[in-house]
mmCIF file of C-alpha atoms in Angstrom:
data_model
loop_
_atom_site.group_PDB
_atom_site.id
_atom_site.type_symbol
_atom_site.label_atom_id
_atom_site.label_comp_id
_atom_site.label_asym_id
_atom_site.label_seq_id
_atom_site.Cartn_x
_atom_site.Cartn_y
_atom_site.Cartn_z
ATOM 1 C CA MET A 9 6.066 -4.924 1.849
ATOM 2 C CA ILE A 10 9.043 -7.022 2.275
ATOM 3 C CA LEU A 11 7.388 -9.037 4.774
ATOM 4 C CA GLY A 12 4.285 -9.376 2.457
ATOM 5 C CA SER A 13 6.738 -10.584 -0.161
ATOM 6 C CA ILE A 14 8.253 -13.141 2.236
ATOM 7 C CA ASP A 15 4.561 -14.372 3.056
ATOM 8 C CA ARG A 16 3.747 -14.742 -0.666
ATOM 9 C CA THR A 17 7.028 -16.757 -1.128
ATOM 10 C CA LEU A 18 6.070 -19.103 1.511
ATOM 11 C CA VAL A 19 2.477 -19.545 0.473
ATOM 12 C CA THR A 20 3.522 -20.281 -3.096
ATOM 13 C CA SER A 21 6.157 -22.714 -2.189
ATOM 14 C CA ARG A 22 5.738 -26.174 -3.800
ATOM 15 C CA ASN A 23 6.418 -27.790 -0.279
ATOM 16 C CA ALA A 24 3.376 -27.909 1.880
ATOM 17 C CA LEU A 25 5.382 -27.744 5.141
ATOM 18 C CA THR A 26 6.768 -24.681 3.925
ATOM 19 C CA ARG A 27 3.483 -22.943 3.186
ATOM 20 C CA GLN A 28 2.156 -23.899 6.604
ATOM 21 C CA ARG A 29 4.775 -21.649 7.894
ATOM 22 C CA SER A 30 2.752 -18.702 6.868
ATOM 23 C CA THR A 31 0.597 -17.864 9.975
ATOM 24 C CA ARG A 32 -0.679 -14.944 11.859
ATOM 25 C CA ARG A 33 1.864 -16.021 14.772
ATOM 26 C CA LEU A 34 4.701 -15.592 12.411
ATOM 27 C CA ALA A 35 3.397 -12.275 10.921
ATOM 28 C CA PHE A 36 2.834 -10.821 14.521
ATOM 29 C CA TRP A 37 6.309 -11.544 15.789
ATOM 30 C CA SER A 38 7.812 -10.663 12.480
ATOM 31 C CA ILE A 39 6.024 -7.064 12.581
ATOM 32 C CA SER A 40 6.966 -6.594 16.241
ATOM 33 C CA GLY A 41 10.438 -7.462 15.871
ATOM 34 C CA VAL A 42 11.078 -5.309 12.788
ATOM 35 C CA THR A 43 9.396 -2.426 14.413
ATOM 36 C CA LEU A 44 11.527 -2.594 17.638
ATOM 37 C CA LEU A 45 14.672 -3.156 15.498
ATOM 38 C CA TRP A 46 14.186 0.142 13.686
ATOM 39 C CA LEU A 47 13.341 1.935 16.710
ATOM 40 C CA LEU A 48 16.418 0.996 18.351
ATOM 41 C CA TYR A 49 18.376 1.689 15.246
ATOM 42 C CA TYR A 50 17.190 5.396 14.786
ATOM 43 C CA VAL A 51 17.037 6.364 18.509
ATOM 44 C CA HIS A 52 20.290 8.156 18.106
ATOM 45 C CA ILE A 53 18.827 10.765 15.430
ATOM 46 C CA TRP A 54 17.287 12.593 18.476
ATOM 47 C CA PHE A 55 20.533 13.594 19.896
ATOM 48 C CA PHE A 56 22.648 14.245 16.820
ATOM 49 C CA THR A 57 20.451 16.405 14.670
ATOM 50 C CA ASN A 58 20.926 19.906 14.321
ATOM 51 C CA ILE A 59 17.768 22.465 13.556
ATOM 52 C CA GLN A 60 18.839 25.249 11.297
ATOM 53 C CA SER A 61 16.578 28.485 10.356
ATOM 54 C CA PRO A 62 18.113 30.470 7.544
ATOM 55 C CA ALA A 63 15.093 32.668 7.213
ATOM 56 C CA PRO A 64 12.114 33.330 9.403
ATOM 57 C CA GLY A 65 9.474 30.608 8.798
ATOM 58 C CA ILE A 66 11.990 28.219 7.166
ATOM 59 C CA VAL A 67 13.471 25.349 9.357
ATOM 60 C CA PHE A 68 15.785 22.803 8.176
ATOM 61 C CA CYS A 69 16.914 19.702 10.123
ATOM 62 C CA PHE A 70 20.595 18.512 9.390
ATOM 63 C CA PHE A 71 22.659 15.632 10.775
ATOM 64 C CA GLN A 72 25.900 16.792 12.612
ATOM 65 C CA SER A 73 28.547 17.347 10.028
ATOM 66 C CA GLY A 74 31.460 15.089 9.932
ATOM 67 C CA ILE A 75 31.670 11.330 9.853
ATOM 68 C CA TYR A 76 28.104 10.794 11.507
ATOM 69 C CA ALA A 77 26.408 12.690 8.382
ATOM 70 C CA GLN A 78 28.225 10.736 6.073
ATOM 71 C CA LEU A 79 27.502 7.560 7.869
ATOM 72 C CA MET A 80 24.025 8.515 8.162
ATOM 73 C CA SER A 81 23.489 9.347 4.373
ATOM 74 C CA TYR A 82 24.980 6.083 3.194
ATOM 75 C CA SER A 83 22.973 4.280 5.718
ATOM 76 C CA THR A 84 19.852 5.779 4.650
ATOM 77 C CA MET A 85 20.712 5.391 0.816
ATOM 78 C CA THR A 86 21.369 1.784 1.563
ATOM 79 C CA ILE A 87 18.802 0.720 3.915
ATOM 80 C CA SER A 88 15.787 2.756 2.414
ATOM 81 C CA GLY A 89 16.957 3.127 -1.174
ATOM 82 C CA PHE A 90 18.799 -0.016 -2.458
ATOM 83 C CA LEU A 91 18.121 -2.757 0.025
ATOM 84 C CA PRO A 92 14.482 -2.913 -0.185
ATOM 85 C CA PRO A 93 14.146 -2.981 -3.907
ATOM 86 C CA LEU A 94 16.883 -5.798 -4.183
ATOM 87 C CA LEU A 95 15.270 -7.848 -1.577
ATOM 88 C CA MET A 96 11.720 -7.458 -3.155
ATOM 89 C CA ALA A 97 13.048 -8.197 -6.585
ATOM 90 C CA ILE A 98 14.502 -11.496 -5.312
ATOM 91 C CA LEU A 99 11.261 -12.472 -3.525
ATOM 92 C CA ALA A 100 9.260 -11.434 -6.401
ATOM 93 C CA PHE A 101 11.404 -13.718 -8.720
ATOM 94 C CA SER A 102 11.071 -16.482 -6.431
ATOM 95 C CA THR A 103 7.254 -16.104 -6.133
ATOM 96 C CA MET A 104 6.911 -16.029 -10.000
ATOM 97 C CA LYS A 105 9.006 -19.177 -10.193
ATOM 98 C CA ASN A 106 7.005 -20.884 -7.664
ATOM 99 C CA LEU A 107 3.707 -19.780 -9.402
ATOM 100 C CA ARG A 108 4.930 -20.822 -12.776
ATOM 101 C CA HIS A 109 5.940 -24.298 -11.331
ATOM 102 C CA LEU A 110 2.551 -24.799 -9.880
ATOM 103 C CA ARG A 111 0.854 -23.875 -13.022
ATOM 104 C CA VAL A 112 2.767 -26.200 -15.292
ATOM 105 C CA HIS A 113 3.499 -29.203 -12.860
ATOM 106 C CA PRO A 114 0.617 -29.628 -10.224
ATOM 107 C CA ALA A 115 1.803 -30.791 -7.017
ATOM 108 C CA ALA A 116 0.932 -34.481 -6.440
ATOM 109 C CA HIS A 117 3.481 -35.838 -3.894
ATOM 110 C CA GLU A 118 3.096 -36.361 -0.306
ATOM 111 C CA HIS A 119 4.745 -33.148 0.742
ATOM 112 C CA ALA A 120 2.036 -30.950 -1.085
ATOM 113 C CA SER A 121 -1.175 -32.214 0.542
ATOM 114 C CA THR A 122 -2.268 -28.495 1.006
ATOM 115 C CA ALA A 123 -3.065 -27.145 -2.501
ATOM 116 C CA LEU A 124 -2.532 -23.252 -3.202
ATOM 117 C CA SER A 125 -6.005 -21.619 -3.343
ATOM 118 C CA SER A 126 -7.038 -19.204 -6.046
ATOM 119 C CA LYS A 127 -7.128 -16.394 -3.423
ATOM 120 C CA ASP A 128 -3.632 -17.138 -2.374
ATOM 121 C CA ARG A 129 -2.565 -17.001 -5.992
ATOM 122 C CA GLN A 130 -4.588 -13.771 -6.655
ATOM 123 C CA LEU A 131 -2.943 -12.092 -3.673
ATOM 124 C CA ALA A 132 0.535 -13.277 -4.925
ATOM 125 C CA ILE A 133 -0.036 -11.719 -8.322
ATOM 126 C CA MET A 134 -1.251 -8.356 -6.848
ATOM 127 C CA LEU A 135 1.768 -8.371 -4.653
ATOM 128 C CA LEU A 136 3.846 -8.944 -7.664
ATOM 129 C CA GLY A 137 2.480 -5.861 -9.390
ATOM 130 C CA GLU A 138 3.115 -3.768 -6.199
ATOM 131 C CA ILE A 139 6.539 -4.837 -6.016
ATOM 132 C CA VAL A 140 7.207 -3.759 -9.480
ATOM 133 C CA ILE A 141 5.875 -0.485 -8.895
ATOM 134 C CA SER A 142 7.581 -0.199 -5.411
ATOM 135 C CA VAL A 143 10.922 -1.003 -7.087
ATOM 136 C CA VAL A 144 10.472 1.577 -9.922
ATOM 137 C CA PHE A 145 9.602 4.499 -7.733
ATOM 138 C CA SER A 146 12.140 3.600 -4.956
ATOM 139 C CA SER A 147 14.984 3.446 -7.864
ATOM 140 C CA ILE A 148 14.059 6.935 -8.710
ATOM 141 C CA GLY A 149 13.921 8.294 -5.254
ATOM 142 C CA SER A 150 17.349 6.734 -4.522
ATOM 143 C CA ILE A 151 18.992 8.318 -7.376
ATOM 144 C CA ILE A 152 17.547 11.735 -6.400
ATOM 145 C CA TYR A 153 18.782 11.086 -2.914
ATOM 146 C CA VAL A 154 22.240 10.297 -4.116
ATOM 147 C CA TYR A 155 22.274 13.332 -6.403
ATOM 148 C CA THR A 156 21.393 15.739 -3.414
ATOM 149 C CA GLN A 157 23.919 14.203 -1.365
ATOM 150 C CA ARG A 158 26.752 14.877 -3.773
ATOM 151 C CA ILE A 159 27.892 18.095 -2.050
ATOM 152 C CA PRO A 160 27.918 18.537 1.923
ATOM 153 C CA ASN A 161 25.271 20.726 3.090
ATOM 154 C CA GLN A 162 27.480 23.241 4.690
ATOM 155 C CA SER A 163 29.253 23.980 1.328
ATOM 156 C CA LYS A 164 25.943 24.488 -0.847
ATOM 157 C CA THR A 165 24.902 27.685 -2.038
ATOM 158 C CA ILE A 166 21.336 28.989 -1.730
ATOM 159 C CA GLU A 167 20.477 28.027 -5.226
ATOM 160 C CA GLN A 168 21.961 24.475 -4.835
ATOM 161 C CA ARG A 169 19.710 24.155 -1.658
ATOM 162 C CA ALA A 170 16.692 25.101 -3.337
ATOM 163 C CA VAL A 171 17.190 22.637 -6.204
ATOM 164 C CA ASP A 172 18.092 19.938 -3.737
ATOM 165 C CA ASN A 173 15.036 20.495 -1.498
ATOM 166 C CA PHE A 174 12.819 20.627 -4.689
ATOM 167 C CA LEU A 175 14.005 17.327 -5.767
ATOM 168 C CA LEU A 176 13.546 15.932 -2.160
ATOM 169 C CA ASP A 177 10.113 17.199 -2.141
ATOM 170 C CA PHE A 178 9.512 15.589 -5.439
ATOM 171 C CA SER A 179 11.007 12.174 -4.401
ATOM 172 C CA LEU A 180 8.554 12.488 -1.212
ATOM 173 C CA ASP A 181 5.783 13.104 -3.540
ATOM 174 C CA LEU A 182 6.653 9.684 -5.257
ATOM 175 C CA VAL A 183 5.727 7.944 -2.097
ATOM 176 C CA PHE A 184 2.168 9.110 -2.284
ATOM 177 C CA ILE A 185 2.109 8.395 -6.259
ATOM 178 C CA GLN A 186 3.461 4.882 -5.372
ATOM 179 C CA ALA A 187 0.474 4.201 -2.916
ATOM 180 C CA THR A 188 -2.034 5.377 -5.372
ATOM 181 C CA VAL A 189 -0.867 3.692 -8.472
ATOM 182 C CA ALA A 190 -0.679 0.486 -6.334
ATOM 183 C CA GLY A 191 -4.348 0.512 -5.961
ATOM 184 C CA TYR A 192 -4.959 1.137 -9.661
ATOM 185 C CA SER A 193 -2.685 -1.858 -10.432
ATOM 186 C CA ASN A 194 -4.765 -4.056 -8.217
ATOM 187 C CA PHE A 195 -7.980 -2.937 -9.861
ATOM 188 C CA ILE A 196 -6.289 -3.782 -13.307
ATOM 189 C CA ILE A 197 -4.757 -7.002 -12.475
ATOM 190 C CA SER A 198 -7.179 -8.872 -10.291
ATOM 191 C CA LYS A 199 -10.831 -9.650 -11.427
ATOM 192 C CA THR A 200 -11.787 -10.604 -8.023
ATOM 193 C CA PHE A 201 -10.669 -7.139 -6.651
ATOM 194 C CA ARG A 202 -12.817 -5.485 -9.370
ATOM 195 C CA LYS A 203 -15.748 -7.569 -8.640
ATOM 196 C CA ASN A 204 -15.422 -6.915 -4.732
ATOM 197 C CA LEU A 205 -14.904 -3.236 -5.307
ATOM 198 C CA ARG A 206 -17.901 -3.006 -7.575
ATOM 199 C CA LYS A 207 -20.037 -5.083 -5.001
ATOM 200 C CA GLN A 208 -18.839 -2.635 -2.368
ATOM 201 C CA PHE A 209 -19.472 0.423 -4.298
ATOM 202 C CA TRP A 210 -23.280 -0.384 -5.150
ATOM 203 C CA THR A 211 -23.766 -1.424 -1.542
ATOM 204 C CA ILE A 212 -22.748 2.077 -0.250
ATOM 205 C CA ILE A 213 -24.880 3.661 -3.244
ATOM 206 C CA LEU A 214 -28.010 1.568 -2.018
ATOM 207 C CA ASN A 215 -27.606 2.067 1.655
ATOM 208 C CA ALA A 216 -27.236 5.686 1.024
ATOM 209 C CA CYS A 217 -30.302 5.739 -1.124
ATOM 210 C CA ARG A 218 -32.373 3.818 1.545
ATOM 211 C CA ARG A 219 -31.255 6.311 4.273
ATOM 212 C CA THR A 220 -32.400 9.350 2.151
ATOM 213 C CA ARG A 221 -35.870 7.722 1.462
ATOM 214 C CA ILE A 222 -36.117 6.941 5.175
ATOM 215 C CA ASN A 223 -35.354 10.353 6.184
ATOM 216 C CA TYR A 224 -37.621 11.683 3.692
ATOM 217 C CA PHE A 225 -40.675 9.967 4.830
ATOM 218 C CA SER A 226 -39.892 10.270 8.500
ATOM 219 C CA ASN A 227 -39.985 14.102 7.997
ATOM 220 C CA MET A 228 -43.128 14.223 5.882
ATOM 221 C CA PRO A 229 -46.296 15.378 7.823
ATOM 222 C CA SER A 230 -48.890 12.900 8.769
ATOM 223 C CA ASN A 231 -51.639 14.327 6.411
ATOM 224 C CA ALA A 232 -49.049 14.138 3.663
ATOM 225 C CA LEU A 233 -48.293 10.535 4.401
ATOM 226 C CA ASP A 234 -52.241 9.790 4.267
ATOM 227 C CA ARG A 235 -52.544 11.718 0.892
ATOM 228 C CA THR A 236 -49.589 9.669 -0.478
ATOM 229 C CA ALA A 237 -51.136 6.334 0.770
ATOM 230 C CA ARG A 238 -54.506 7.257 -0.513
ATOM 231 C CA ALA A 239 -53.104 8.013 -4.104
ATOM 232 C CA GLY A 240 -51.197 4.880 -4.099
ATOM 233 C CA THR A 241 -54.314 3.018 -3.141
ATOM 234 C CA ILE A 242 -56.560 4.674 -5.997
ATOM 235 C CA HIS A 243 -53.833 4.143 -8.555
ATOM 236 C CA LEU A 244 -53.881 0.586 -7.555
ATOM 237 C CA ARG A 245 -57.651 0.157 -7.808
ATOM 238 C CA THR A 246 -57.758 1.866 -11.156
ATOM 239 C CA VAL A 247 -55.212 -0.568 -12.657
ATOM 240 C CA VAL A 248 -57.043 -3.453 -11.249
ATOM 241 C CA MET A 249 -60.410 -2.320 -12.732
ATOM 242 C CA HIS A 250 -58.665 -1.705 -16.135
ATOM 243 C CA GLU A 251 -57.276 -5.189 -16.018
#
């Protein structure tokens, strides 16, 4: 989402040279670099995580108590909870500013020879909607996570662990709700998205009906096909005679 926000900020820039930096090559290297960075950053979790089973069939994974647990709690809270919404909010504000400037002051100088297409504008608006949804749900999840980390895991009672686990499961459900709501927001915001979705829907329906008819006629006996063709011919002749 953050990389997409950066791309939309580049695309909506008033400077054509800045817009030309939004390329597949840049996207490929950005995704590869970010993936490698986080793989290296979290590799230590394999060695500093304890698995506890308080009851048969119930398994919990905890960080090792002490400084490491506190460090990982604050690191996860900052990297996954507060930093992404903050960056997306800044990039969304920059994108909105660029779109407003392009709408009010059309580019006409030498550095703006490449105009912003309507498709890029639609994608930018759709991404802004997804950013707003992501910021709201991420903020709720961050607040829940901070609340569950108020007491060390070793000092919690069974009731406190049950409540915290319920809240953590609820925050996990927010991740799936966020992905679902993003699809509905795109359907509401973008007219082009609605048009393409309806077109794709009717294409699937027509293809299914066509396959059903083909299977139906291919499974019919030959004499039934002859009777069907003969009945259609007689009906056609009757219509012609009446006319």
